[in-house]
Amino acid sequence: MGYVVRVISGPSSGASVPLGDGPLLIGAGERAQLRLPIEGVSNEHAVIHREGEHWSLENLSARGTSVNQHAVTGKTRIRLRDRIQPCEGTVLVIDQGDKPARKSPLPMVILLLLLLGGAGAAVVWMNQEPTATRPPGDYRQAYHALSRWMGEQAAAGKLPVETAILFEECWRLERAGRHPSAADAYARLDLTLSPMQTSDASGQTRSFVWLKQHYPQALSDLMQSSSTLAPTDAPRTAAAVMQFVQSGIEYNQSKAKP
C-alpha cells in the first residue's frame, strides 16, 4: 500500500497527493506537487524527502513550518500521522493511501436469498446495518464534522494533538471491525478528554464531561443537521464529541462480546 500527504484541516481540507520516492514540494506556487493557495503559505514552503523507510521535512519558508506544534529548523524526521502545520489553521499528515474498492457481492447475495428464502429474506438482508457500523444514526457525518473540529482545535493549541489523532484511530478501528481494540481506544480517549475544558461565548469555562451532561442532545442534533458546526459553539461541539466517544465505547464493547 502506498502513502499520501493529506490535508486534514484548513481551506484545502481533503486534498491529497501520492508520496513517492522523490522529494515532494509543498507550497502555494505552481511548482508545488501539493498546492496550498492559502494566505500564509509561501510559493515553496516545505519539502518532504523519502529517506529509506522514513521521511524528513525541510522548511523552506521564512514564515516557518511546525510538526506536532514544534517549529522545524532545517530538516526534521517525520512519522506516519505526524501533524505538519505550514500555517495557522492548516494541518497535513502522511497517511496510508486508499485501499482499492472491493467488488460488492450484493447482486449474487440477493439472488441466492430470493431462491432460498423468498423476497422477504432479501428485503430483511438489505435493511440490516453493516457489521462494522453503529446503530441507526448518521455517525459518518458526525465523525467527519467532529474530526475536523478536533483537528482545528489541536492546530490552535486548544486540544492536545494526540487527542485528534486518537479520535481518528478509534473510528478507523471501528470501521475495520476491530471492536475490542476500538472499545479500548475510545475508553482511553474518554479518560483523556473528560477533564479538558472549553469556554462559551460568555467566557465561562466548563469541563468536557460536564458539557456532555449539560447538552444531552448535542450529538443527536448534529446527526440530524446538514449544517456545519458553528465555530463559536465549542461547548455543544465538545459535548457531541464526548457523546460520540461514549457511544463508541458502548457499541464496540457490545460487538466485542462472544
Short mmCIF file of C-alpha atoms in Angstrom, two decimals:
data_model
loop_
_atom_site.label_atom_id
_atom_site.label_comp_id
_atom_site.label_asym_id
_atom_site.label_seq_id
_atom_site.Cartn_x
_atom_site.Cartn_y
_atom_site.Cartn_z
CA MET A 1 0.00 0.00 0.00
CA GLY A 2 1.31 3.47 -0.91
CA TYR A 3 1.30 6.65 1.13
CA VAL A 4 -0.17 10.09 0.58
CA VAL A 5 0.18 13.53 2.06
CA ARG A 6 -3.33 14.54 3.10
CA VAL A 7 -4.76 17.89 4.21
CA ILE A 8 -6.96 17.19 7.26
CA SER A 9 -7.68 20.75 8.37
CA GLY A 10 -7.92 24.14 6.70
CA PRO A 11 -9.30 25.64 3.46
CA SER A 12 -7.80 22.83 1.35
CA SER A 13 -9.08 20.05 3.67
CA GLY A 14 -9.50 16.76 1.82
CA ALA A 15 -6.75 17.39 -0.75
CA SER A 16 -4.08 14.69 -1.04
CA VAL A 17 -1.17 13.73 -3.29
CA PRO A 18 0.76 10.43 -3.55
CA LEU A 19 4.09 10.31 -1.74
CA GLY A 20 6.70 8.64 -3.92
CA ASP A 21 10.43 8.09 -3.64
CA GLY A 22 11.39 11.59 -4.75
CA PRO A 23 11.02 14.90 -2.88
CA LEU A 24 7.52 16.36 -2.58
CA LEU A 25 7.25 20.14 -2.62
CA ILE A 26 4.51 21.83 -0.58
CA GLY A 27 3.58 25.42 -1.31
CA ALA A 28 1.31 27.95 -2.96
CA GLY A 29 3.25 28.14 -6.24
CA GLU A 30 2.66 26.20 -9.44
CA ARG A 31 5.80 24.09 -8.95
CA ALA A 32 4.42 22.55 -5.77
CA GLN A 33 3.11 18.98 -6.01
CA LEU A 34 0.81 19.74 -3.07
CA ARG A 35 -0.55 23.18 -3.84
CA LEU A 36 -1.93 25.22 -0.94
CA PRO A 37 -3.07 28.57 -2.34
CA ILE A 38 -3.58 29.90 1.16
CA GLU A 39 -2.54 33.13 2.83
CA GLY A 40 0.47 32.36 4.99
CA VAL A 41 1.88 29.65 2.70
CA SER A 42 4.94 30.54 0.62
CA ASN A 43 5.29 29.51 -3.03
CA GLU A 44 7.89 26.94 -1.99
CA HIS A 45 7.11 26.42 1.66
CA ALA A 46 8.46 22.99 2.63
CA VAL A 47 9.62 19.74 1.09
CA ILE A 48 9.21 16.14 2.24
CA HIS A 49 12.12 13.78 1.49
CA ARG A 50 11.98 9.98 1.41
CA GLU A 51 14.94 8.50 3.29
CA GLY A 52 14.74 4.72 3.05
CA GLU A 53 11.85 3.63 5.27
CA HIS A 54 11.47 7.10 6.79
CA TRP A 55 10.63 10.65 5.79
CA SER A 56 12.03 14.03 6.71
CA LEU A 57 10.55 17.50 6.35
CA GLU A 58 12.63 20.52 5.39
CA ASN A 59 11.29 24.01 5.97
CA LEU A 60 11.97 26.41 3.07
CA SER A 61 9.93 29.39 4.21
CA ALA A 62 10.78 32.34 6.43
CA ARG A 63 7.19 32.04 7.66
CA GLY A 64 8.05 28.73 9.27
CA THR A 65 6.61 25.23 9.50
CA SER A 66 5.81 23.18 12.59
CA VAL A 67 5.50 19.45 13.25
CA ASN A 68 3.33 18.46 16.21
CA GLN A 69 3.43 22.12 17.31
CA HIS A 70 7.26 22.25 17.31
CA ALA A 71 8.95 24.66 14.89
CA VAL A 72 11.12 22.99 12.25
CA THR A 73 14.66 24.28 11.90
CA GLY A 74 16.39 22.78 8.90
CA LYS A 75 15.37 19.13 8.47
CA THR A 76 13.41 17.00 10.94
CA ARG A 77 12.31 13.38 10.75
CA ILE A 78 8.55 12.84 10.50
CA ARG A 79 6.42 9.77 11.01
CA LEU A 80 3.07 8.49 9.83
CA ARG A 81 0.25 10.69 11.22
CA ASP A 82 2.59 13.46 12.50
CA ARG A 83 0.75 16.77 12.16
CA ILE A 84 2.52 19.16 9.77
CA GLN A 85 1.36 22.78 10.00
CA PRO A 86 2.60 25.16 7.28
CA CYS A 87 0.39 27.99 8.51
CA GLU A 88 -2.27 28.66 11.12
CA GLY A 89 -5.37 26.52 10.64
CA THR A 90 -3.91 24.14 8.04
CA VAL A 91 -2.72 20.67 9.04
CA LEU A 92 -1.24 17.92 6.85
CA VAL A 93 -0.41 14.31 7.66
CA ILE A 94 1.31 11.42 5.92
CA ASP A 95 -1.32 8.73 5.68
CA GLN A 96 -1.91 5.39 4.03
CA GLY A 97 -3.41 5.61 0.58
CA ASP A 98 -6.95 4.46 -0.07
CA LYS A 99 -7.45 0.74 -0.35
CA PRO A 100 -8.78 -0.47 -3.72
CA ALA A 101 -12.52 -0.78 -3.74
CA ARG A 102 -13.85 -4.30 -3.35
CA LYS A 103 -16.47 -5.54 -5.76
CA SER A 104 -19.79 -5.73 -4.00
CA PRO A 105 -21.36 -9.20 -3.74
CA LEU A 106 -24.81 -7.63 -3.38
CA PRO A 107 -26.49 -8.86 -6.62
CA MET A 108 -25.42 -12.54 -6.12
CA VAL A 109 -26.40 -12.49 -2.41
CA ILE A 110 -29.85 -11.13 -3.22
CA LEU A 111 -30.31 -13.77 -5.96
CA LEU A 112 -29.44 -16.59 -3.54
CA LEU A 113 -31.80 -15.20 -0.89
CA LEU A 114 -34.61 -14.96 -3.41
CA LEU A 115 -34.06 -18.57 -4.47
CA LEU A 116 -33.68 -19.99 -0.95
CA GLY A 117 -35.82 -17.79 1.25
CA GLY A 118 -38.08 -15.72 -0.93
CA ALA A 119 -38.38 -11.97 -1.39
CA GLY A 120 -38.90 -11.33 2.34
CA ALA A 121 -35.46 -12.70 3.21
CA ALA A 122 -33.81 -10.47 0.61
CA VAL A 123 -35.57 -7.36 1.92
CA VAL A 124 -34.55 -8.15 5.52
CA TRP A 125 -30.92 -8.67 4.48
CA MET A 126 -30.79 -5.38 2.54
CA ASN A 127 -32.16 -3.44 5.53
CA GLN A 128 -29.62 -4.79 8.01
CA GLU A 129 -26.87 -2.50 9.28
CA PRO A 130 -23.35 -3.48 8.08
CA THR A 131 -21.32 -5.34 10.72
CA ALA A 132 -18.82 -2.51 11.24
CA THR A 133 -21.24 0.36 11.65
CA ARG A 134 -23.06 1.78 14.65
CA PRO A 135 -26.78 1.59 15.34
CA PRO A 136 -29.08 3.88 13.29
CA GLY A 137 -27.89 7.47 13.00
CA ASP A 138 -25.60 9.41 10.70
CA TYR A 139 -22.42 8.65 12.62
CA ARG A 140 -20.30 9.02 9.49
CA GLN A 141 -21.38 12.66 9.05
CA ALA A 142 -20.90 13.27 12.77
CA TYR A 143 -17.42 11.72 12.72
CA HIS A 144 -16.22 13.89 9.84
CA ALA A 145 -17.61 17.07 11.40
CA LEU A 146 -16.16 16.31 14.84
CA SER A 147 -12.82 15.12 13.46
CA ARG A 148 -12.48 18.36 11.52
CA TRP A 149 -13.33 20.39 14.64
CA MET A 150 -10.83 18.49 16.78
CA GLY A 151 -8.13 18.99 14.16
CA GLU A 152 -8.78 22.72 14.16
CA GLN A 153 -8.74 22.84 17.96
CA ALA A 154 -5.44 20.94 18.02
CA ALA A 155 -3.94 23.23 15.38
CA ALA A 156 -4.93 26.23 17.51
CA GLY A 157 -3.33 24.68 20.60
CA LYS A 158 -6.67 24.23 22.38
CA LEU A 159 -6.50 20.42 22.39
CA PRO A 160 -3.50 18.10 22.53
CA VAL A 161 -2.57 16.82 19.09
CA GLU A 162 -2.73 13.27 20.44
CA THR A 163 -6.47 13.53 21.11
CA ALA A 164 -7.28 14.36 17.49
CA ILE A 165 -5.06 11.51 16.28
CA LEU A 166 -6.62 9.04 18.74
CA PHE A 167 -10.13 10.11 17.69
CA GLU A 168 -9.29 9.21 14.09
CA GLU A 169 -7.73 5.92 15.21
CA CYS A 170 -10.87 4.98 17.16
CA TRP A 171 -13.04 5.40 14.08
CA ARG A 172 -10.57 3.53 11.86
CA LEU A 173 -10.55 0.54 14.22
CA GLU A 174 -14.34 0.55 14.43
CA ARG A 175 -14.80 0.70 10.66
CA ALA A 176 -12.33 -2.17 10.29
CA GLY A 177 -14.46 -4.30 12.64
CA ARG A 178 -11.73 -4.48 15.28
CA HIS A 179 -14.20 -3.90 18.08
CA PRO A 180 -12.15 -4.89 21.16
CA SER A 181 -9.34 -2.57 20.08
CA ALA A 182 -11.81 0.18 19.20
CA ALA A 183 -13.52 -0.08 22.60
CA ASP A 184 -10.16 0.23 24.37
CA ALA A 185 -9.14 3.20 22.23
CA TYR A 186 -12.44 5.00 22.87
CA ALA A 187 -12.06 4.36 26.62
CA ARG A 188 -8.57 5.90 26.60
CA LEU A 189 -9.88 8.90 24.70
CA ASP A 190 -12.76 9.33 27.16
CA LEU A 191 -10.32 9.44 30.09
CA THR A 192 -8.11 11.93 28.27
CA LEU A 193 -10.89 14.30 27.18
CA SER A 194 -13.07 14.28 30.33
CA PRO A 195 -11.06 16.82 32.38
CA MET A 196 -10.34 19.12 29.44
CA GLN A 197 -12.10 22.45 29.32
CA THR A 198 -13.50 24.93 26.86
CA SER A 199 -15.17 28.33 27.17
CA ASP A 200 -18.57 29.50 26.00
CA ALA A 201 -19.46 32.90 24.50
CA SER A 202 -19.67 34.46 27.97
CA GLY A 203 -16.21 33.23 28.93
CA GLN A 204 -17.47 30.57 31.34
CA THR A 205 -15.10 27.57 31.40
CA ARG A 206 -16.52 24.06 31.67
CA SER A 207 -15.05 20.56 31.53
CA PHE A 208 -15.90 18.27 28.62
CA VAL A 209 -17.55 15.74 30.93
CA TRP A 210 -19.78 18.47 32.43
CA LEU A 211 -20.75 19.63 28.94
CA LYS A 212 -21.67 16.07 27.92
CA GLN A 213 -24.26 16.01 30.69
CA HIS A 214 -25.42 19.61 30.21
CA TYR A 215 -26.11 19.20 26.47
CA PRO A 216 -27.56 15.66 26.29
CA GLN A 217 -28.90 16.11 22.74
CA ALA A 218 -25.74 17.60 21.21
CA LEU A 219 -24.74 14.52 19.20
CA SER A 220 -28.31 13.73 18.20
CA ASP A 221 -28.80 17.30 16.96
CA LEU A 222 -25.57 17.12 14.97
CA MET A 223 -26.57 13.88 13.23
CA GLN A 224 -29.96 15.34 12.28
CA SER A 225 -28.49 18.56 10.93
CA SER A 226 -27.00 19.02 7.49
CA SER A 227 -25.33 22.27 8.55
CA THR A 228 -21.68 22.51 9.57
CA LEU A 229 -20.59 23.10 13.15
CA ALA A 230 -20.58 26.70 14.32
CA PRO A 231 -17.00 27.55 15.36
CA THR A 232 -18.33 29.68 18.23
CA ASP A 233 -20.37 26.83 19.72
CA ALA A 234 -17.42 25.00 21.25
CA PRO A 235 -19.30 23.80 24.37
CA ARG A 236 -22.01 21.99 22.40
CA THR A 237 -19.44 20.55 19.99
CA ALA A 238 -17.31 19.32 22.91
CA ALA A 239 -20.44 17.67 24.33
CA ALA A 240 -21.09 15.97 20.97
CA VAL A 241 -17.50 14.66 20.93
CA MET A 242 -17.91 13.15 24.40
CA GLN A 243 -21.25 11.57 23.47
CA PHE A 244 -19.75 10.17 20.27
CA VAL A 245 -16.91 8.64 22.31
CA GLN A 246 -19.30 7.20 24.92
CA SER A 247 -21.45 5.70 22.17
CA GLY A 248 -18.29 4.24 20.65
CA ILE A 249 -17.34 2.57 23.93
CA GLU A 250 -20.79 1.02 24.41
CA TYR A 251 -21.24 -0.07 20.80
CA ASN A 252 -17.80 -1.65 20.37
CA GLN A 253 -17.98 -3.37 23.75
CA SER A 254 -21.29 -4.94 22.73
CA LYS A 255 -19.86 -6.09 19.39
CA ALA A 256 -16.75 -7.50 21.09
CA LYS A 257 -18.78 -9.86 23.30
CA PRO A 258 -18.70 -13.51 22.15
#
